Structure formats: C-alpha cells, structure tokens
PDB file of C-alpha atoms in Angstrom:
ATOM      1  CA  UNK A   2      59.828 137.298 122.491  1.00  0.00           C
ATOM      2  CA  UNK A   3      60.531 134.156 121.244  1.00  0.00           C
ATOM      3  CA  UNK A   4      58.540 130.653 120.370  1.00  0.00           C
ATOM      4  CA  UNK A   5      59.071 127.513 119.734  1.00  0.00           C
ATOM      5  CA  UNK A   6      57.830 125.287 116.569  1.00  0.00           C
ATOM      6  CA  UNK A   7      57.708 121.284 116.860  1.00  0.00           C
ATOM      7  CA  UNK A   8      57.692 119.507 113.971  1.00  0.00           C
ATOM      8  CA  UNK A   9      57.122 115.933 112.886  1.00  0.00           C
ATOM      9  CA  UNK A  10      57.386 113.783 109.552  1.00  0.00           C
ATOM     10  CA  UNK A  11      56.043 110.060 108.698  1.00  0.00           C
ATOM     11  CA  UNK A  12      59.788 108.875 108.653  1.00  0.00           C
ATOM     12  CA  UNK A  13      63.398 109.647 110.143  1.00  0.00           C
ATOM     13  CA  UNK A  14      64.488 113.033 109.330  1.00  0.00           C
ATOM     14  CA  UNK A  15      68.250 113.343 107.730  1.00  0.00           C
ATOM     15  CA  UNK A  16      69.384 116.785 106.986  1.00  0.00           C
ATOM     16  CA  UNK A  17      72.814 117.349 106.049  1.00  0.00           C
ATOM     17  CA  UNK A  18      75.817 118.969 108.684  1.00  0.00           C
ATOM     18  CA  UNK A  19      75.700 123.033 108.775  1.00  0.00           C
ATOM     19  CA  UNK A  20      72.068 122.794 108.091  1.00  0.00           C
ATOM     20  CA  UNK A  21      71.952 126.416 109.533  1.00  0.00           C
ATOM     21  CA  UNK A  22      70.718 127.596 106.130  1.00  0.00           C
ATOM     22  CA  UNK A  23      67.890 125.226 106.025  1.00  0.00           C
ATOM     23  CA  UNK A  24      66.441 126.290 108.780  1.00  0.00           C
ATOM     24  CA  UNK A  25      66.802 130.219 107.490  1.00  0.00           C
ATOM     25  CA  UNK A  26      65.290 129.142 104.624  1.00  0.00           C
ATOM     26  CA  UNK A  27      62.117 127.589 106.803  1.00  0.00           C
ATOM     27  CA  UNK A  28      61.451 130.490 108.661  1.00  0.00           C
ATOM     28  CA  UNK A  29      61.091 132.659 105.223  1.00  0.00           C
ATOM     29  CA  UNK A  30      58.495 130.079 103.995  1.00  0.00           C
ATOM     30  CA  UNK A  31      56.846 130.486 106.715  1.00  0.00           C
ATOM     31  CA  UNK A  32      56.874 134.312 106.497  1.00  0.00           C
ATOM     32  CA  UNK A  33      54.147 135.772 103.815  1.00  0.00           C
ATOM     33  CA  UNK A  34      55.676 136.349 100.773  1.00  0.00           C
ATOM     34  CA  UNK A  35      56.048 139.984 100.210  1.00  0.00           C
ATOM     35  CA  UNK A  36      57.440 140.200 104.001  1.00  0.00           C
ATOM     36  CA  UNK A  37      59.773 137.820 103.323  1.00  0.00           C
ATOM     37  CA  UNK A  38      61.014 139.128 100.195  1.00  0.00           C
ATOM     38  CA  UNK A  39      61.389 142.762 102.105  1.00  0.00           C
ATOM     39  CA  UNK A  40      62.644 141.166 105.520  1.00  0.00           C
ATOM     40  CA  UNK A  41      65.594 139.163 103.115  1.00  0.00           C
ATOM     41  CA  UNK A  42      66.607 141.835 100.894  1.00  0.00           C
ATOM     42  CA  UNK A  43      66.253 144.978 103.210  1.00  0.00           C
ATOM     43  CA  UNK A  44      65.919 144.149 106.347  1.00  0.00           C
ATOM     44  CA  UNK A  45      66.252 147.210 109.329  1.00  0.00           C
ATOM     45  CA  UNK A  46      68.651 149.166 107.721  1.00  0.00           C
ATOM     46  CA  UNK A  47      71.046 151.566 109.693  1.00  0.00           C
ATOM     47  CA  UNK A  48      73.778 153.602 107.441  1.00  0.00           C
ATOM     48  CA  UNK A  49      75.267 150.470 105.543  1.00  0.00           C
ATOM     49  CA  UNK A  50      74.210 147.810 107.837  1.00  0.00           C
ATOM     50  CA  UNK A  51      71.296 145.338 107.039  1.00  0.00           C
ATOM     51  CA  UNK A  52      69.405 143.503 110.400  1.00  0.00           C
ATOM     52  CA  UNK A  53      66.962 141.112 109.914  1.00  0.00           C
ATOM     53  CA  UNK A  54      66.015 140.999 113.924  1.00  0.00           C
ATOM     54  CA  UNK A  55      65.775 137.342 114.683  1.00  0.00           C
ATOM     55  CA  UNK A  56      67.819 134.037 115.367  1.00  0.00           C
ATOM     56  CA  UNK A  57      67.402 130.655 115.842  1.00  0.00           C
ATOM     57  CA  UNK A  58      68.680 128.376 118.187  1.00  0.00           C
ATOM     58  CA  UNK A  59      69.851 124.704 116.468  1.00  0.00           C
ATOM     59  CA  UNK A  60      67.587 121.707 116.337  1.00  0.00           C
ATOM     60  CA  UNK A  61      66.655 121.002 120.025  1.00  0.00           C
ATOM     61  CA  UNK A  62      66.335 117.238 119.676  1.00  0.00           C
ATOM     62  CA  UNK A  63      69.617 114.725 119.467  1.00  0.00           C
ATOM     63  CA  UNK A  64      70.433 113.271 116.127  1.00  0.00           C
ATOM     64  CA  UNK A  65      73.162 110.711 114.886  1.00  0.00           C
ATOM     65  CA  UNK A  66      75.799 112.225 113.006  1.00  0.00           C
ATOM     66  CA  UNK A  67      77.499 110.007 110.168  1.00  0.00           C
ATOM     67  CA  UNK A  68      80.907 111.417 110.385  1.00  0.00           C
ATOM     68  CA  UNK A  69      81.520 110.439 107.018  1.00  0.00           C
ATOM     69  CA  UNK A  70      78.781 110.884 104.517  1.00  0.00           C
ATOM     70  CA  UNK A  71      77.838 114.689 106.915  1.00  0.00           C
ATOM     71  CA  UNK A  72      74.505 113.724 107.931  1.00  0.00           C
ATOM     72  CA  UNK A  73      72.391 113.929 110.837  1.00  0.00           C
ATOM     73  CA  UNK A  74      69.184 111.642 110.975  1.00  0.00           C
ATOM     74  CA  UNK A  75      66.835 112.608 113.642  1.00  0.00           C
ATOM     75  CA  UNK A  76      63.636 110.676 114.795  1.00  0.00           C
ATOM     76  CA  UNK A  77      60.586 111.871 113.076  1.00  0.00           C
ATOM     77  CA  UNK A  78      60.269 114.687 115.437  1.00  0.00           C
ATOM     78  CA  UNK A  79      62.391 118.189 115.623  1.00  0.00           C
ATOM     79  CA  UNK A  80      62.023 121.408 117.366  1.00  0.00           C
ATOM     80  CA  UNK A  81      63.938 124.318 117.650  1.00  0.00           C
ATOM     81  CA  UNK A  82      63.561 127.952 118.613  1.00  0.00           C
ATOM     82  CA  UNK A  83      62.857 131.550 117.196  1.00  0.00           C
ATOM     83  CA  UNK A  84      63.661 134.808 118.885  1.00  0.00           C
ATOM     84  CA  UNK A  85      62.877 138.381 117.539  1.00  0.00           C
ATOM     85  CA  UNK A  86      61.767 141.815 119.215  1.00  0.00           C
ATOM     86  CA  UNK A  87      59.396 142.622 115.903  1.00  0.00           C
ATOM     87  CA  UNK A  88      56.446 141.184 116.552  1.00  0.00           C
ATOM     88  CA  UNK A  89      55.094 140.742 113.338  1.00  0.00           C
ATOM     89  CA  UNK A  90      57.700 138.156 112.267  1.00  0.00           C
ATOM     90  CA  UNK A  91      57.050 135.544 114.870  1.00  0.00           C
ATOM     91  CA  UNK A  92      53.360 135.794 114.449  1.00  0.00           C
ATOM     92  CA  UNK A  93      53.512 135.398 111.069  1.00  0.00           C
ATOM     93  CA  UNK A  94      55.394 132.454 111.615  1.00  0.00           C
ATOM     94  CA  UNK A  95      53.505 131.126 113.752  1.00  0.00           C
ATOM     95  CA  UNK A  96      50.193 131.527 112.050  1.00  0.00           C
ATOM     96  CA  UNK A  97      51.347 130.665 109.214  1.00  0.00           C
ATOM     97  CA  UNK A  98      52.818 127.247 110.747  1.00  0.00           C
ATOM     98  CA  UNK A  99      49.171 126.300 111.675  1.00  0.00           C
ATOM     99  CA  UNK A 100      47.136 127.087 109.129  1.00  0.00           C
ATOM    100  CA  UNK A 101      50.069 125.514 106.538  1.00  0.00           C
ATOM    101  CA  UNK A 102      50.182 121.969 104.944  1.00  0.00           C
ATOM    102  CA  UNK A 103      53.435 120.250 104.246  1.00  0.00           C
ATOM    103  CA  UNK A 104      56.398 122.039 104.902  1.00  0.00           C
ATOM    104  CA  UNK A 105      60.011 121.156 103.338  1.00  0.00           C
ATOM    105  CA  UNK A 106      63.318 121.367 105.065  1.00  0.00           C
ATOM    106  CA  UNK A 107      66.044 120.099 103.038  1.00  0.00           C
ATOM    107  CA  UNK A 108      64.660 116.892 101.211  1.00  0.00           C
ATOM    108  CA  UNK A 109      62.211 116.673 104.327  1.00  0.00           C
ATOM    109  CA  UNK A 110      58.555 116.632 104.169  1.00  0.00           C
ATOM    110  CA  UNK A 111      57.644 118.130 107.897  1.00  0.00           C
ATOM    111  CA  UNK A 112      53.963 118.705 109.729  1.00  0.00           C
ATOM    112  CA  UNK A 113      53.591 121.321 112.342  1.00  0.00           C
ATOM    113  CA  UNK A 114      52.976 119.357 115.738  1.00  0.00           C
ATOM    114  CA  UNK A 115      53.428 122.169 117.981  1.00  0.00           C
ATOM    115  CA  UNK A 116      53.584 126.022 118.373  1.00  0.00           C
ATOM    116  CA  UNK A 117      54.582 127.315 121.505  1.00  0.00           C
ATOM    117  CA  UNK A 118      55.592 130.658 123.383  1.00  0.00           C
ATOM    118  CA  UNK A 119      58.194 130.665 126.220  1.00  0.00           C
ATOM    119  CA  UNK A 120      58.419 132.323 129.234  1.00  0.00           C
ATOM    120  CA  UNK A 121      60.206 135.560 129.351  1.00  0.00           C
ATOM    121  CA  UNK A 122      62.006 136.332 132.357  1.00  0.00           C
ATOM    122  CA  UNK A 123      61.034 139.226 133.034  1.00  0.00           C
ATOM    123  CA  UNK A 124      61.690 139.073 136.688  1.00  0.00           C
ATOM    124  CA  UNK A 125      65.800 139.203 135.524  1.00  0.00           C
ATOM    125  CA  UNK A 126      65.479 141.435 132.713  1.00  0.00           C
ATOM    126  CA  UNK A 127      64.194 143.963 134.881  1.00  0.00           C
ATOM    127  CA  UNK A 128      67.022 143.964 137.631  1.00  0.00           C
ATOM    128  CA  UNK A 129      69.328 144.984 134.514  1.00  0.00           C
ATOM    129  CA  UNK A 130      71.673 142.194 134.883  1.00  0.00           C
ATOM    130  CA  UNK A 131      71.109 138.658 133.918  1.00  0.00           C
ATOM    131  CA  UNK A 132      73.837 135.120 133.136  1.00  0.00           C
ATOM    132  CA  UNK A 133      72.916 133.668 129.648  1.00  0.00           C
ATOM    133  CA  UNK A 134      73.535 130.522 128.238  1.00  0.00           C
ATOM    134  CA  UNK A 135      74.406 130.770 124.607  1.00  0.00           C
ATOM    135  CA  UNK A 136      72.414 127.773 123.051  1.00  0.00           C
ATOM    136  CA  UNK A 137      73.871 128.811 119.809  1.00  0.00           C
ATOM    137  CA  UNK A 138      77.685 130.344 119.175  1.00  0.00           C
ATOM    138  CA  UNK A 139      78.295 134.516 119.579  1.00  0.00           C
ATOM    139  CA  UNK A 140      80.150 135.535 116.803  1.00  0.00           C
ATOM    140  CA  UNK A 141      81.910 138.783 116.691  1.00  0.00           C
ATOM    141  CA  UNK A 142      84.470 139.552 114.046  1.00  0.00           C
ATOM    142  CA  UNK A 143      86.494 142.401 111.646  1.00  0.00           C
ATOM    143  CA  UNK A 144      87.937 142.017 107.994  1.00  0.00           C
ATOM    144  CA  UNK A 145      91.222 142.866 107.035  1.00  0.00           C
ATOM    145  CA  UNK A 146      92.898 143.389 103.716  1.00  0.00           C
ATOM    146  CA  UNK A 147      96.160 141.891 103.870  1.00  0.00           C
ATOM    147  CA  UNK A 148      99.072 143.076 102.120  1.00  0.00           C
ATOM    148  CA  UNK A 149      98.700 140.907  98.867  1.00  0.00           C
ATOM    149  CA  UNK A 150      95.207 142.124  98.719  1.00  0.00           C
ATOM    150  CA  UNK A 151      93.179 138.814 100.040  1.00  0.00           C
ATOM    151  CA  UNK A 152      90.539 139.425 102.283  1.00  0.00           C
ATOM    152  CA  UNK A 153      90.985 138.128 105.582  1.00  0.00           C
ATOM    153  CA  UNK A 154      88.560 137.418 108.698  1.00  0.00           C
ATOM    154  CA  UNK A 155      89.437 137.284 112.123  1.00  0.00           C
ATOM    155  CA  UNK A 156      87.247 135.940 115.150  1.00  0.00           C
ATOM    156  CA  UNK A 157      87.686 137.588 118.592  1.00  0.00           C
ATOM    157  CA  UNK A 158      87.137 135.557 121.507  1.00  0.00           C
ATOM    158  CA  UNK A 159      85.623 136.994 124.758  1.00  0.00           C
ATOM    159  CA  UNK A 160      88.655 137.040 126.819  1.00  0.00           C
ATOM    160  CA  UNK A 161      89.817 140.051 123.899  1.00  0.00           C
ATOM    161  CA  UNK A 162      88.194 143.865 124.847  1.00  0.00           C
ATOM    162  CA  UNK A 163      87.159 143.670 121.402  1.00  0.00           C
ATOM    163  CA  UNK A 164      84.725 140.904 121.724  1.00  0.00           C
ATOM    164  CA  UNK A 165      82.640 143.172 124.355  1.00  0.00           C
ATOM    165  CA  UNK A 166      83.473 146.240 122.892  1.00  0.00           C
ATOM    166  CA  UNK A 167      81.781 145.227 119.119  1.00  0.00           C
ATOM    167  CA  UNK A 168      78.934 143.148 120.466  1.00  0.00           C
ATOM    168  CA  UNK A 169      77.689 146.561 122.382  1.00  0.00           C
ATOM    169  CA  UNK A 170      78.020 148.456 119.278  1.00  0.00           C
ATOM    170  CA  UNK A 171      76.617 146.027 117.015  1.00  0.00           C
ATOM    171  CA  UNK A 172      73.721 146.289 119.603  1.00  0.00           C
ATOM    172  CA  UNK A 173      73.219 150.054 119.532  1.00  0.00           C
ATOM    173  CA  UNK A 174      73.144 149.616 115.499  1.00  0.00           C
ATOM    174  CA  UNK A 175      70.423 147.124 115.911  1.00  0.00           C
ATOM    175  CA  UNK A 176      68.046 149.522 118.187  1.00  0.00           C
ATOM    176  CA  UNK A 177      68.956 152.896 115.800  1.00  0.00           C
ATOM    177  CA  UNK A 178      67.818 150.162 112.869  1.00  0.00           C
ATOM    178  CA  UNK A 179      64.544 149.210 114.691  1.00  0.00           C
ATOM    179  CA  UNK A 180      63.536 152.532 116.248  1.00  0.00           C
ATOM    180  CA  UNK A 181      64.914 154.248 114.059  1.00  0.00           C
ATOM    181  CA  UNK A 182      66.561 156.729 116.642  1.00  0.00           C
ATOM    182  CA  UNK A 183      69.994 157.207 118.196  1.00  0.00           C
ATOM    183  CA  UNK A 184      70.722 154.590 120.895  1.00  0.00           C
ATOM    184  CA  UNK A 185      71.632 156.251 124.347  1.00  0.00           C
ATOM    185  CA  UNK A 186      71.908 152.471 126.465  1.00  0.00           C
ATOM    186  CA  UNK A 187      75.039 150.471 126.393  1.00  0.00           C
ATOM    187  CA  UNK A 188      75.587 146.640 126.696  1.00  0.00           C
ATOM    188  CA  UNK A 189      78.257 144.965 128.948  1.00  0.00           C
ATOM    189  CA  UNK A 190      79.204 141.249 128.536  1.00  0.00           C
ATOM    190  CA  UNK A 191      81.378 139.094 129.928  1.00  0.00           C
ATOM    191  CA  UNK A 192      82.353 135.362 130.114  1.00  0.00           C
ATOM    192  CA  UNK A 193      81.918 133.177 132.737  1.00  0.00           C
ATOM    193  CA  UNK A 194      84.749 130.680 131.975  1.00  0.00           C
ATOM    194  CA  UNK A 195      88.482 131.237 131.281  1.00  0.00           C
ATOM    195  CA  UNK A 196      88.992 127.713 129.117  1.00  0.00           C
ATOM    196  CA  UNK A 197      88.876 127.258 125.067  1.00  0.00           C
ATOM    197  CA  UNK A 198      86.248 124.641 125.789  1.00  0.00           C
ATOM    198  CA  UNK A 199      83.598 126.703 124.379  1.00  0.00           C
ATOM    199  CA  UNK A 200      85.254 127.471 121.151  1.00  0.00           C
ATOM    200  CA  UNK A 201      82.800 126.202 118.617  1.00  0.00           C
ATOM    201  CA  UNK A 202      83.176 125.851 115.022  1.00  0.00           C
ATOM    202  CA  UNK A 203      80.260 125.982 112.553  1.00  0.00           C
ATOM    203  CA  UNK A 204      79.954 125.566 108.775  1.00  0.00           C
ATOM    204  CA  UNK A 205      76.876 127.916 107.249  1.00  0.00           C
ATOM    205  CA  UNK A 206      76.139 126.195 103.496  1.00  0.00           C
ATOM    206  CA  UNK A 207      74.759 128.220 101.629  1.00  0.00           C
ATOM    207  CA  UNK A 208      74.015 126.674  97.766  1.00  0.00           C
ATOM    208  CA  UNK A 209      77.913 125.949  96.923  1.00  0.00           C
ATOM    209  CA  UNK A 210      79.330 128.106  98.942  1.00  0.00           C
ATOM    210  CA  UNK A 211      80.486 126.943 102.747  1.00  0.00           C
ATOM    211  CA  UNK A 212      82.338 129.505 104.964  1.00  0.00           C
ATOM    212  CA  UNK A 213      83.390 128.591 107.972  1.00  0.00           C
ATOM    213  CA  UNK A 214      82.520 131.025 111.357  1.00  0.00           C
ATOM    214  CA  UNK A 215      84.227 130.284 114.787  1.00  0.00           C
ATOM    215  CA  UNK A 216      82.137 131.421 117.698  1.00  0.00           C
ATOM    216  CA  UNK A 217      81.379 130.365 121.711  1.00  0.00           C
ATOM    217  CA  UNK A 218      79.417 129.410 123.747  1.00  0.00           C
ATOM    218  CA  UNK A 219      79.209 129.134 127.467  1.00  0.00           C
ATOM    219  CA  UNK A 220      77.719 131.421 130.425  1.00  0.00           C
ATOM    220  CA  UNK A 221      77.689 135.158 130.165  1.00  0.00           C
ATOM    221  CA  UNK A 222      77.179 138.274 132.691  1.00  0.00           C
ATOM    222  CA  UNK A 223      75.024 140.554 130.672  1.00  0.00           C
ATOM    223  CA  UNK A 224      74.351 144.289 132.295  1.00  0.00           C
ATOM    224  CA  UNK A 225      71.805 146.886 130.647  1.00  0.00           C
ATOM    225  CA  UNK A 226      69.211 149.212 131.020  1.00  0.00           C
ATOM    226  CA  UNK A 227      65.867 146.848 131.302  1.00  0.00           C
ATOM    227  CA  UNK A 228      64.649 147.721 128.053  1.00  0.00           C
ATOM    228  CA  UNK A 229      67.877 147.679 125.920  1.00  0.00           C
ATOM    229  CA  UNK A 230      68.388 144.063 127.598  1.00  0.00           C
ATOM    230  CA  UNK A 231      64.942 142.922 126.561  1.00  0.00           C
ATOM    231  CA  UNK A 232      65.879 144.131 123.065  1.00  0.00           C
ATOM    232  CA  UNK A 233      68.801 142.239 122.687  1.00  0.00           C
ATOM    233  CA  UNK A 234      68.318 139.290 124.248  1.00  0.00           C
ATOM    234  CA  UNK A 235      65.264 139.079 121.629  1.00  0.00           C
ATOM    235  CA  UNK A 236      67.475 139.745 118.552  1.00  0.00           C
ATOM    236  CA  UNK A 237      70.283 138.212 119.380  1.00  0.00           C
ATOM    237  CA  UNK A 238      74.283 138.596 120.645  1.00  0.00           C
ATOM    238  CA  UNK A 239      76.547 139.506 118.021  1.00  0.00           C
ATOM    239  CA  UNK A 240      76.868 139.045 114.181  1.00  0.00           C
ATOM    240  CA  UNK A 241      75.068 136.529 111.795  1.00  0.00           C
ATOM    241  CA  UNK A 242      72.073 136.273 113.805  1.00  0.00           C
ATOM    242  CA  UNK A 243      69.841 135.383 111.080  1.00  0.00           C
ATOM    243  CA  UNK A 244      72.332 132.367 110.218  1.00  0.00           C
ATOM    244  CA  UNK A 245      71.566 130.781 113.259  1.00  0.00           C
ATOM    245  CA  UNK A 246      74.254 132.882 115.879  1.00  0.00           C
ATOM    246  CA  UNK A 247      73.921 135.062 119.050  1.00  0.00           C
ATOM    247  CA  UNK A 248      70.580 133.228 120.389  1.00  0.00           C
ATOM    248  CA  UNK A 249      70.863 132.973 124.488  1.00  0.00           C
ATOM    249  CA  UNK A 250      68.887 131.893 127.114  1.00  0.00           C
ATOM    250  CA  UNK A 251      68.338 133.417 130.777  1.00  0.00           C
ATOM    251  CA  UNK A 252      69.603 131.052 133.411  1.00  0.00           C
ATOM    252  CA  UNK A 253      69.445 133.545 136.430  1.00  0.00           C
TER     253      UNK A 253
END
C-alpha cells in the first residue's frame, strides 16, 4: 500500500541537496511517538538485520537547484510518496497528517493540503510478473575489509548476478522479519536497459555526516509469487529503503 501526502507553506520552500534525511525525519513526526521511537530503534528484526518496512519516493514536484550554495527552492507546494506493507505505519501517518498543525521539514514550516491513496495494481501483481519504474535509485551493495584494514563499500550494478542475486535475499529477510516465518518465494529482477544512463548518485546527510550511495534507476522485469510481489513492491527493492531507496512503480 502506499499514499501520497501534499503539502503546502505560505512561501517558497528551500531545502538543502540530499534532503533524503529530512524527509525520514517527517515521516517519524508524523508517526506517534512511542511507534516511532520502536519503528527507529528496532524495527522488524531478523537475526542481525533491522527493517523498518517503508520508503519514500523523492519530492514529486520540480525545484531549482542552486548548483552552488546546494539548494533546491520549490514553489509553496510539495508532494511525495510513502510505501509500506504494515499497515499501521501509513495510517498513522496519515491520520496524524490531518489532524496535525504545522509541520517542519528542514527550516520549513509546511500544512497538510492533501492525503491520498493510490491505486494498486492489482490486476499485474496477480499475473506474477510486472515492469517497474524505479522513481527512486535500487541500491544493493557488500563491505569489504581491505588489506590495510579500511572499510570499503562496493555498489553492484544490475548487469552483475550479484545485483539480482542480493536484492532476492534481502527480500526473503524482509518477509522472515515481518511474518516472522521462513520465506519459501523467491524474487527475480532484471533490467530493462543495457546503458550507464541510469547510474544515479545520491548524497544521504545525516547531521555531519554525508555518505555517498550509488544506485539506478530505469525499467525492471520483476517475477514472483503474487503475494511475495505485493510484499515487496510495498517495502521496497533493495537496501536503505528507509533513506529514501528501492521505491518502484508498476508501469505494466
């Protein structure tokens, strides 16, 4: 399931570049406290792994970008997108949009204008095999320890077996986290596109610290059991989901 939240302001709106964590830190506000705190810290757990279950697709509407001081000013209006297969979360958020005053985002003072929730496809979920249209970069990766001990990422790209082969286990983590019992579906995916076009770089801020995550977009065949492709499509391709990665949309 996912919805979508328009919000306006009495003036232009001018949040910085990478304002991926802003937006994070929105949808906890809008979350009731103690649910927030748990969903943060906690999350769906599965052995060592930590899911929060939802993504977010980037700010919908077209900004200016001022290259050199890294901001992007918007009209007084923004929207953008929420997607999670735990119910609870997005109608928290949504309630709690409505029946809220001022909300902040960055040094922002935003109204809720609109709360919305999209259609679902369920005509292609249920043939098992649907093309997506990441709206916001699949990231996939694995850390190494190099020889002089630094610790070093590196970002597969779907034309690697790797790419496929992690986002399907990543997946099966994510239902055993939910459901809390083994996983028997699997996940296929693969690119529609053979070009480095849809290579896309992205800067999460988080307080001081900026780390830099290479991802793509682009058109995807995805292949699945009904169910386990509802599931995923809901909580999103790949890692860092709850940063603002993996969030698709059903094109056929």
């Amino acid at each position: 399931m996912r919805i979508k939240l328009e919000f306006i302001s009495d003036s232009e709106i001018k949040l910085r570049s990478g304002y991926n964590s802003l937006i994070q830190g929105l949808i906890y506000d809008l979350l009731d406290y103690v649910d927030a705190k748990k969903l943060h810290d906690e999350g769906f757990k599965f052995e060592k792994r930590e899911f929060r279950l939802f993504s977010f697709s980037e700010i919908l509407e077209r900004g200016y970008v001022n290259k050199s001081e890294h901001v992007i000013t918007f009209d007084n209006k923004i929207s953008f997108l929420i997607s999670s297969p735990v119910e609870w979360i997005l109608k928290q958020i949504a309630l709690n949009s409505i029946v809220g005053d001022d909300f902040k985002l960055g040094g922002n003072s935003l109204r809720i204008n609109a709360v919305s929730v999209l259609k679902s496809f369920e005509e292609f979920i249920a043939k098992g095999s649907v093309v997506v249209k990441a709206l916001t970069p699949i990231e996939v990766h694995s850390t190494f320890i190099t020889a002089n001990g630094a610790r070093k990422t590196y970002f597969y790209t779907p034309f690697e077996n790797e790419f496929s082969e992690l986002i399907n286990k990543n997946a099966r983590k994510k239902w055993k986290a939910y459901f809390g019992c083994e996983c028997s579906y699997e996940l296929s995916i693969k690119p529609l596109f053979k070009d480095k076009k849809y290579e896309t770089i992205r800067y999460f801020i988080k307080k001081d610290k900026k780390t830099i995550i290479k991802g793509w977009k682009g058109l995807y065949m995805l292949n699945a059991k009904p169910e386990f492709l509802r599931f995923i499509l809901d909580a999103g391709l790949g890692s860092r989901n709850s940063q603002g990665f993996g969030l698709v949309e059903i094109v056929r």
